Coordinates of C-alpha atoms in Angstrom, one line a residue:
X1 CA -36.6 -75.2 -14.8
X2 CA -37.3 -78.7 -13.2
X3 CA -33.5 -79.5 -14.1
X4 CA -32.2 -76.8 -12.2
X5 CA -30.3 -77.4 -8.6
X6 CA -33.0 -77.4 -5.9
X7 CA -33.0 -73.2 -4.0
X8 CA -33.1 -72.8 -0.3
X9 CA -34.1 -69.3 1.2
X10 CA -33.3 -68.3 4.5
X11 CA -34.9 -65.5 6.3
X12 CA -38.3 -63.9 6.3
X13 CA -37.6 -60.3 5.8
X14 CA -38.4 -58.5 2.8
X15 CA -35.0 -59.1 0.6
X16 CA -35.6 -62.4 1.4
X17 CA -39.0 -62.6 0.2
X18 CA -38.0 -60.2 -2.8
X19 CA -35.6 -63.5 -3.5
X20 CA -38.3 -66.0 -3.4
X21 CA -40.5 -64.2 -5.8
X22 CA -37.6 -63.4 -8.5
X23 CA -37.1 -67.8 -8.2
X24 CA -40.6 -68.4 -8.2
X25 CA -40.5 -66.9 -11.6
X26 CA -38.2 -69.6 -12.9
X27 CA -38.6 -72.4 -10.5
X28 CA -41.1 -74.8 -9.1
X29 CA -39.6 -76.0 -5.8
X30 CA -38.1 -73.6 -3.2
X31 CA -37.7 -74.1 0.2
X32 CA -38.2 -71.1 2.3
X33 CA -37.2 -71.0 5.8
X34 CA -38.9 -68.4 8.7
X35 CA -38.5 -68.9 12.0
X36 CA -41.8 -67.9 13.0
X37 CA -44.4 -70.6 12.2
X38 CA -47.1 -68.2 12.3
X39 CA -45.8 -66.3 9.1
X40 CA -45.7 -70.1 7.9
X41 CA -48.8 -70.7 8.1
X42 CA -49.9 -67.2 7.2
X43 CA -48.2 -67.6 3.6
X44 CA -49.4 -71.5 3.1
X45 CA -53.2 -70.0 3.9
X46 CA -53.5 -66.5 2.2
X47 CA -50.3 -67.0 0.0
X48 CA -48.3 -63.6 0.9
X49 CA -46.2 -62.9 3.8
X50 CA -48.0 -60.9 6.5
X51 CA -45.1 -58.7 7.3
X52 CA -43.1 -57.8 4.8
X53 CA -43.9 -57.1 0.7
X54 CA -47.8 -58.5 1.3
X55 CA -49.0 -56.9 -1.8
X56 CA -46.5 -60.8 -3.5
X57 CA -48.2 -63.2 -3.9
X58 CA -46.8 -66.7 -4.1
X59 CA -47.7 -69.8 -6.0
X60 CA -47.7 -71.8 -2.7
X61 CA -47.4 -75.3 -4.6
X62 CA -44.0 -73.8 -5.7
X63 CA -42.7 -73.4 -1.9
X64 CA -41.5 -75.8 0.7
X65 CA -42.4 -73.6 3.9
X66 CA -40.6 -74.7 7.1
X67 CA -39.5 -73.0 10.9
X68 CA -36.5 -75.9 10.6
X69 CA -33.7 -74.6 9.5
X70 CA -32.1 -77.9 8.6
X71 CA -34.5 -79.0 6.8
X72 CA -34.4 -76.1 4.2
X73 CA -30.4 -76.4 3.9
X74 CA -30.6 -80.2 3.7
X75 CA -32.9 -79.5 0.5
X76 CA -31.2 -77.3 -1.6
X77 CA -27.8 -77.2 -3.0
X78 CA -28.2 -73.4 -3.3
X79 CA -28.7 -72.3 0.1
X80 CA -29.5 -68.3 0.2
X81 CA -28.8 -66.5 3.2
X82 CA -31.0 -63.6 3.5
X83 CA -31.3 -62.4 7.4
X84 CA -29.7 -59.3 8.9
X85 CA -25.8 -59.4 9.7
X86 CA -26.2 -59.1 13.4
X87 CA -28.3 -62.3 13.9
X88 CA -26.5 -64.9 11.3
X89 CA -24.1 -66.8 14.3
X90 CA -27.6 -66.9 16.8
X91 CA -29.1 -68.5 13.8
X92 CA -26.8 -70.9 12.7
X93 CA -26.0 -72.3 16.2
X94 CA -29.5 -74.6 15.6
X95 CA -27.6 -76.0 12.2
X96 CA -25.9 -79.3 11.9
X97 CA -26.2 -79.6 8.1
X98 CA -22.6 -79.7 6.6
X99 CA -22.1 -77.1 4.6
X100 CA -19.4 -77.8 2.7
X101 CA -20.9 -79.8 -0.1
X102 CA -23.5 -76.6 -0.4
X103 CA -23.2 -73.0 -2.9
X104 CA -23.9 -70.8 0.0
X105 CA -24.9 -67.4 -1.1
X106 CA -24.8 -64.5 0.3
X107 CA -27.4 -61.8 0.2
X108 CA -27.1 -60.3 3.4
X109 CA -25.3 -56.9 3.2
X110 CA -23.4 -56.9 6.5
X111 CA -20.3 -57.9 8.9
X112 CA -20.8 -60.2 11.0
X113 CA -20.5 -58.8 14.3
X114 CA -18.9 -61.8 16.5
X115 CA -16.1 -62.1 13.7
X116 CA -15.6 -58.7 11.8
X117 CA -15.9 -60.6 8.8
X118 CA -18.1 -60.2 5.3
X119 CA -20.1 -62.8 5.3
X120 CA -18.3 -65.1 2.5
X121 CA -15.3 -65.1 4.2
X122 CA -17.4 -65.8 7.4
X123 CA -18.8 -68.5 5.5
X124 CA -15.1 -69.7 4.3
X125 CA -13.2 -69.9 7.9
X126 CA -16.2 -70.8 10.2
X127 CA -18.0 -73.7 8.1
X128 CA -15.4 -74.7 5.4
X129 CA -17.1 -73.9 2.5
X130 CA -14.8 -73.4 -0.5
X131 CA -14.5 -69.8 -2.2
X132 CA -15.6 -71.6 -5.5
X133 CA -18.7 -72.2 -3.5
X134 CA -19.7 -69.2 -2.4
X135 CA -21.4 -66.6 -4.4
X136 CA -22.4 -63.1 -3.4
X137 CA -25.9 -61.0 -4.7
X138 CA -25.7 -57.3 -4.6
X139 CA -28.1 -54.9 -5.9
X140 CA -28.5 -52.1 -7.6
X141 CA -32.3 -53.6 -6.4
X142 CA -34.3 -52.3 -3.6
X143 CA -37.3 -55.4 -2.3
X144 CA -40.2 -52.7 -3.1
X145 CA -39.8 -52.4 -6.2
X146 CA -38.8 -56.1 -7.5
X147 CA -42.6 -56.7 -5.4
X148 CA -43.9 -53.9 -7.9
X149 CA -42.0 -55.7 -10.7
X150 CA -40.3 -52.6 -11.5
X151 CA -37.4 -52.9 -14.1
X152 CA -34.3 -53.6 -11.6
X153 CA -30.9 -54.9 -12.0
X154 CA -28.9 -57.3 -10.0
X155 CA -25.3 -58.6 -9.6
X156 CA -23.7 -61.8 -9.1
X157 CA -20.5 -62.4 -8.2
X158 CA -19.0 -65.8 -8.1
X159 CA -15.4 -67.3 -9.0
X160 CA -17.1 -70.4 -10.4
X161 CA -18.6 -69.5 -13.8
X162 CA -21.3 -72.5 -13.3
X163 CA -22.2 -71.3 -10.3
X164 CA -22.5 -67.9 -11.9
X165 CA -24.8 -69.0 -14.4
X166 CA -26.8 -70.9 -12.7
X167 CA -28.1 -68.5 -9.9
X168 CA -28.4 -65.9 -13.1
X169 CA -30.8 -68.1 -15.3
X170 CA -32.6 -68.7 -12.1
X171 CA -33.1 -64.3 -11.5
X172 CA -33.6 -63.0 -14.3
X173 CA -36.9 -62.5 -15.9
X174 CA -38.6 -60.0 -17.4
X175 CA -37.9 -57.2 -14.8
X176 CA -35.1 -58.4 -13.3
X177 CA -31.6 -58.5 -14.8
X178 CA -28.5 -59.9 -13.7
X179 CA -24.9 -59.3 -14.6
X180 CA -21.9 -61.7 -13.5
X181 CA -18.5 -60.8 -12.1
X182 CA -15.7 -62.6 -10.2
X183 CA -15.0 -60.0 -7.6
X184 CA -16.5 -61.5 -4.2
X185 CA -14.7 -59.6 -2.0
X186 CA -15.1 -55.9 -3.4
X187 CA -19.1 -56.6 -4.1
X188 CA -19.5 -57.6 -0.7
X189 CA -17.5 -55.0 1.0
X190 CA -19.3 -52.5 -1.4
X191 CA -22.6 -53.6 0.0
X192 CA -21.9 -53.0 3.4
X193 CA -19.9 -49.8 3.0
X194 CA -23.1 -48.2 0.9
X195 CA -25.3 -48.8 3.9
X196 CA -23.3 -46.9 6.2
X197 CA -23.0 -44.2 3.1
X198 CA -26.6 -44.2 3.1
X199 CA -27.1 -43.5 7.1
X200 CA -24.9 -40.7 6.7
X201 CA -27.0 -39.3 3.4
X202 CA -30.1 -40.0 5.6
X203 CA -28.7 -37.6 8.5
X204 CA -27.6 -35.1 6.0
X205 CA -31.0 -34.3 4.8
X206 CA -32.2 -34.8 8.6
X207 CA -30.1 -32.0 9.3
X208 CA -31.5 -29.6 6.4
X209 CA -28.9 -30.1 3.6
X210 CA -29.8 -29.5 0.6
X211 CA -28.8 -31.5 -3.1
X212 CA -26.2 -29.8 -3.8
X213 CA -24.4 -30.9 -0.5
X214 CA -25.7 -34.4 -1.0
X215 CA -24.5 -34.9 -4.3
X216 CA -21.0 -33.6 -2.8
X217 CA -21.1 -36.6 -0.1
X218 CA -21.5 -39.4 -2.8
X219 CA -19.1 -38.0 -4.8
X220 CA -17.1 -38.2 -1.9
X221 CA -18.7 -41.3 -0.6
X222 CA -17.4 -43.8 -3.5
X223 CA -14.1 -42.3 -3.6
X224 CA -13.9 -43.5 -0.1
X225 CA -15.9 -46.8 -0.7
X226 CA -13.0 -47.3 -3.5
X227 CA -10.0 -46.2 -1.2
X228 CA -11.3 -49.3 1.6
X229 CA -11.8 -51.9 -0.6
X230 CA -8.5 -51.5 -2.7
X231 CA -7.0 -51.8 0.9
X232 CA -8.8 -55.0 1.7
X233 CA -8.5 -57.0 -1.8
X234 CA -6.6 -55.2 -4.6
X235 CA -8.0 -56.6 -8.2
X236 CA -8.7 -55.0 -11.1
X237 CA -12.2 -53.4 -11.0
X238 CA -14.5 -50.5 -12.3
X239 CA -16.1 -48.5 -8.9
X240 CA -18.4 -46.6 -11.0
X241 CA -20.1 -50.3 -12.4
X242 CA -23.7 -50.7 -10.6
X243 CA -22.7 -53.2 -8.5
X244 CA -20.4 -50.3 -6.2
X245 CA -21.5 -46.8 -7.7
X246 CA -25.1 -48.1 -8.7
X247 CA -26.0 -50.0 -5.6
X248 CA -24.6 -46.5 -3.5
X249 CA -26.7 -44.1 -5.4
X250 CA -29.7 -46.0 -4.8
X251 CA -29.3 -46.8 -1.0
X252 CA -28.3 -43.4 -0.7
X253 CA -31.6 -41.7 -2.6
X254 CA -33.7 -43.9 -2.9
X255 CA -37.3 -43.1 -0.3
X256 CA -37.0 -47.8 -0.1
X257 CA -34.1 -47.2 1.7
X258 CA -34.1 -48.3 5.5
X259 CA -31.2 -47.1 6.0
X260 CA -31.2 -43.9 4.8
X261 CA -34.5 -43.4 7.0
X262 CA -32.8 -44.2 9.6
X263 CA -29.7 -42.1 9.1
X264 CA -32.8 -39.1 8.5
X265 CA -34.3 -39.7 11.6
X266 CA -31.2 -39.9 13.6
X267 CA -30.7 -36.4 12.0
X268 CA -33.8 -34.9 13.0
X269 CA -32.8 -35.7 16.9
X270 CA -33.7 -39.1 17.3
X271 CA -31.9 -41.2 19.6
X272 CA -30.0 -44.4 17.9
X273 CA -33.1 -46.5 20.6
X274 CA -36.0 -44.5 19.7
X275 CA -34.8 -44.9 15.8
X276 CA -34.7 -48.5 16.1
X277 CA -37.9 -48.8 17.9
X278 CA -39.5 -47.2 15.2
X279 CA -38.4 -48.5 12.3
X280 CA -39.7 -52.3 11.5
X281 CA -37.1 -53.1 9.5
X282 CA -33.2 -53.9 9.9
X283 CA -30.9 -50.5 9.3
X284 CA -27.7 -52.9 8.2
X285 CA -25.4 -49.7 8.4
X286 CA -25.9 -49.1 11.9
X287 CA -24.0 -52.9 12.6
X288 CA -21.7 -52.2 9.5
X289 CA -20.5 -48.6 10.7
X290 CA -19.1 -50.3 14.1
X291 CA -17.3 -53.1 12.1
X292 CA -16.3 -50.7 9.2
X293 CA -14.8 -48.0 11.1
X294 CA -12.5 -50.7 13.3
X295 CA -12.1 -52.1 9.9
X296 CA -10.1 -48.8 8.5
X297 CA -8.3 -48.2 11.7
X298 CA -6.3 -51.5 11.3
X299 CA -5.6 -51.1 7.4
X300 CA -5.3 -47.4 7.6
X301 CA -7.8 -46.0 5.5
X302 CA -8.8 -42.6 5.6
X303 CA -12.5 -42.5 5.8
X304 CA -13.9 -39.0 7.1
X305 CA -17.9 -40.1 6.2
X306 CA -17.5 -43.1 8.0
X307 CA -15.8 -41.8 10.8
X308 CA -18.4 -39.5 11.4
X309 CA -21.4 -41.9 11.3
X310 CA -19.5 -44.2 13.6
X311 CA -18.6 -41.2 15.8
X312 CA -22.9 -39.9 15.9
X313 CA -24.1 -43.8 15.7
X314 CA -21.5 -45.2 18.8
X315 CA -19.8 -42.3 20.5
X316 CA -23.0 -39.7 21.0
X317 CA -21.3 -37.1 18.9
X318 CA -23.3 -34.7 17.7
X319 CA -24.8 -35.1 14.1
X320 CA -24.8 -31.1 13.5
X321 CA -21.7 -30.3 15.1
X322 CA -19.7 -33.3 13.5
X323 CA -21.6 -32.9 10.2
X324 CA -20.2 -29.3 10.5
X325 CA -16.9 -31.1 10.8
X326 CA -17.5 -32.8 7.9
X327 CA -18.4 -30.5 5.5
X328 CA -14.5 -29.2 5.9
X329 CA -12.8 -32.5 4.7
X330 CA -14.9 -33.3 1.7
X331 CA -13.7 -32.2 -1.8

């Protein structure tokens, strides 16, 4: 697909190397920015990434491997952003490269911390970059198993059907299939709610509930999930499609899920430090549960599971006494 729009990566996690492999199916020049120039060089010698997903490996010849962030935006025209929520504004502070000539896409499943915003609108009122511009990624698609090249399912939302069409020619392969839509905002918010869905299905199993409680809580879950986002963009939309019911079930059950591990271990005693310590990998919910809850308050949602997580995560309730809670407001 030499006629394709050149791809930029940014981030060196493992949904950001998940990314990189599904293009380097289709594509023969990526640029693929990680801060750390060790991993850089680690990938240019042995051809996988030291840290994350190192069973992939890459086609090096395919990638343009740099540490500078501006020169991977001032490659592409697709510039995919791929690092956790909480460290998107430290990162772009090094970038000059205007935007606003860019498709920036999302693939980060977070607020954004210093402005309580998804990251597409972040994207809109900090750097200018046109809605028709910006394109979101959303599962249902855990990193493990695109590296095992297990059959998994993507979705792309984007108001510009070019746009749209492009980033899904460039995805989809033999294991990985992509369906379009136009809702930005719901698919976004529905990626950041699921996480903090997850942490609480994490602590519920911490704490010794069983499936039958656990199917309760997602039942519950995306009613809730449904109830937010109608408050925050009211279109016309399906929750039980993959992109909100689909991508829920599978952060919430799925043993990939780093967020449900962490809501498990935070279950089991662990302190919200000694959690984090542990784990090697971002738990998005834990930033999004903050954000989230502040988020109901001011459009007046009612949201007993995400109350609770914000009330074990932030206000050292707890988890079996407000789980206990809990239990009495779910139908």
């Amino acid at each position: 697909m030499n006629d394709y729009p050149k791809f930029a990566v940014i981030g060196g996690g493992s949904w950001a190397t998940a990314i990189v492999k599904m293009l380097s199916e289709n594509l023969c020049n990526i640029a693929w920015y990680i801060r750390n120039e060790a991993v850089v060089q680690e990938i240019k010698v042995n051809h996988h990434n030291p840290n994350y997903l190192s069973s992939v490996e890459f086609d090096v010849d395919k990638l343009y491997l740099t540490n500078d962030i501006n020169k991977a935006i001032s490659y592409a025209d697709y510039v995919i952003f791929a690092i956790p929520s909480a460290f998107l504004s430290k990162e772009m502070e090094a970038v000059h490269v205007n935007l606003e000539n860019k498709i920036v896409v999302s693939a980060i499943k977070g607020i954004i911390p210093e402005t309580s915003l998804i990251v597409g609108e972040h994207f809109h009122q900090m750097y200018n970059v046109a809605y028709e511009n910006i394109a979101v990624i959303t599962g249902p698609c855990h990193a493990e198993e695109v590296a095992l090249e297990r059959l998994s399912y993507l979705t792309i939302a984007s108001r510009s059907k070019v746009h749209g069409k492009i980033l899904q020619d460039c995805f989809s392969s033999h294991y990985i299939k992509v369906k379009l839509t136009d809702d930005i905002v719901g698919t976004e918010y529905a990626a950041v709610l699921k996480n903090i869905y997850a942490i609480a299905c994490g602590m519920a199993h911490g704490l010794g509930y069983g499936d039958n409680f656990q199917a309760l809580l997602m039942s519950n879950a995306i009613r809730e999930m449904n109830k937010v986002i109608k408050k925050v963009y009211k279109m016309k939309r399906n929750i039980n499609n993959s992109a909100y019911l689909g991508d829920l079930l599978v952060t919430g059950y799925s043993l990939f899920s780093r967020n449900r591990m962490f809501g498990n271990m935070i279950g089991k005693g662990y302190t919200v430090k000694s959690a984090q310590m542990e784990m090697n990998m971002i738990a998005e919910g834990y930033y999004a549960s903050k954000s989230a809850y502040e988020l109901t308050l001011k459009v007046g949602a009612k949201t007993p599971i995400i109350n609770a997580v914000y009330d074990i995560l932030y206000n050292g309730k707890d988890p079996k006494k407000t789980f206990r809670k809990l239990t009495e407001k779910l139908d």
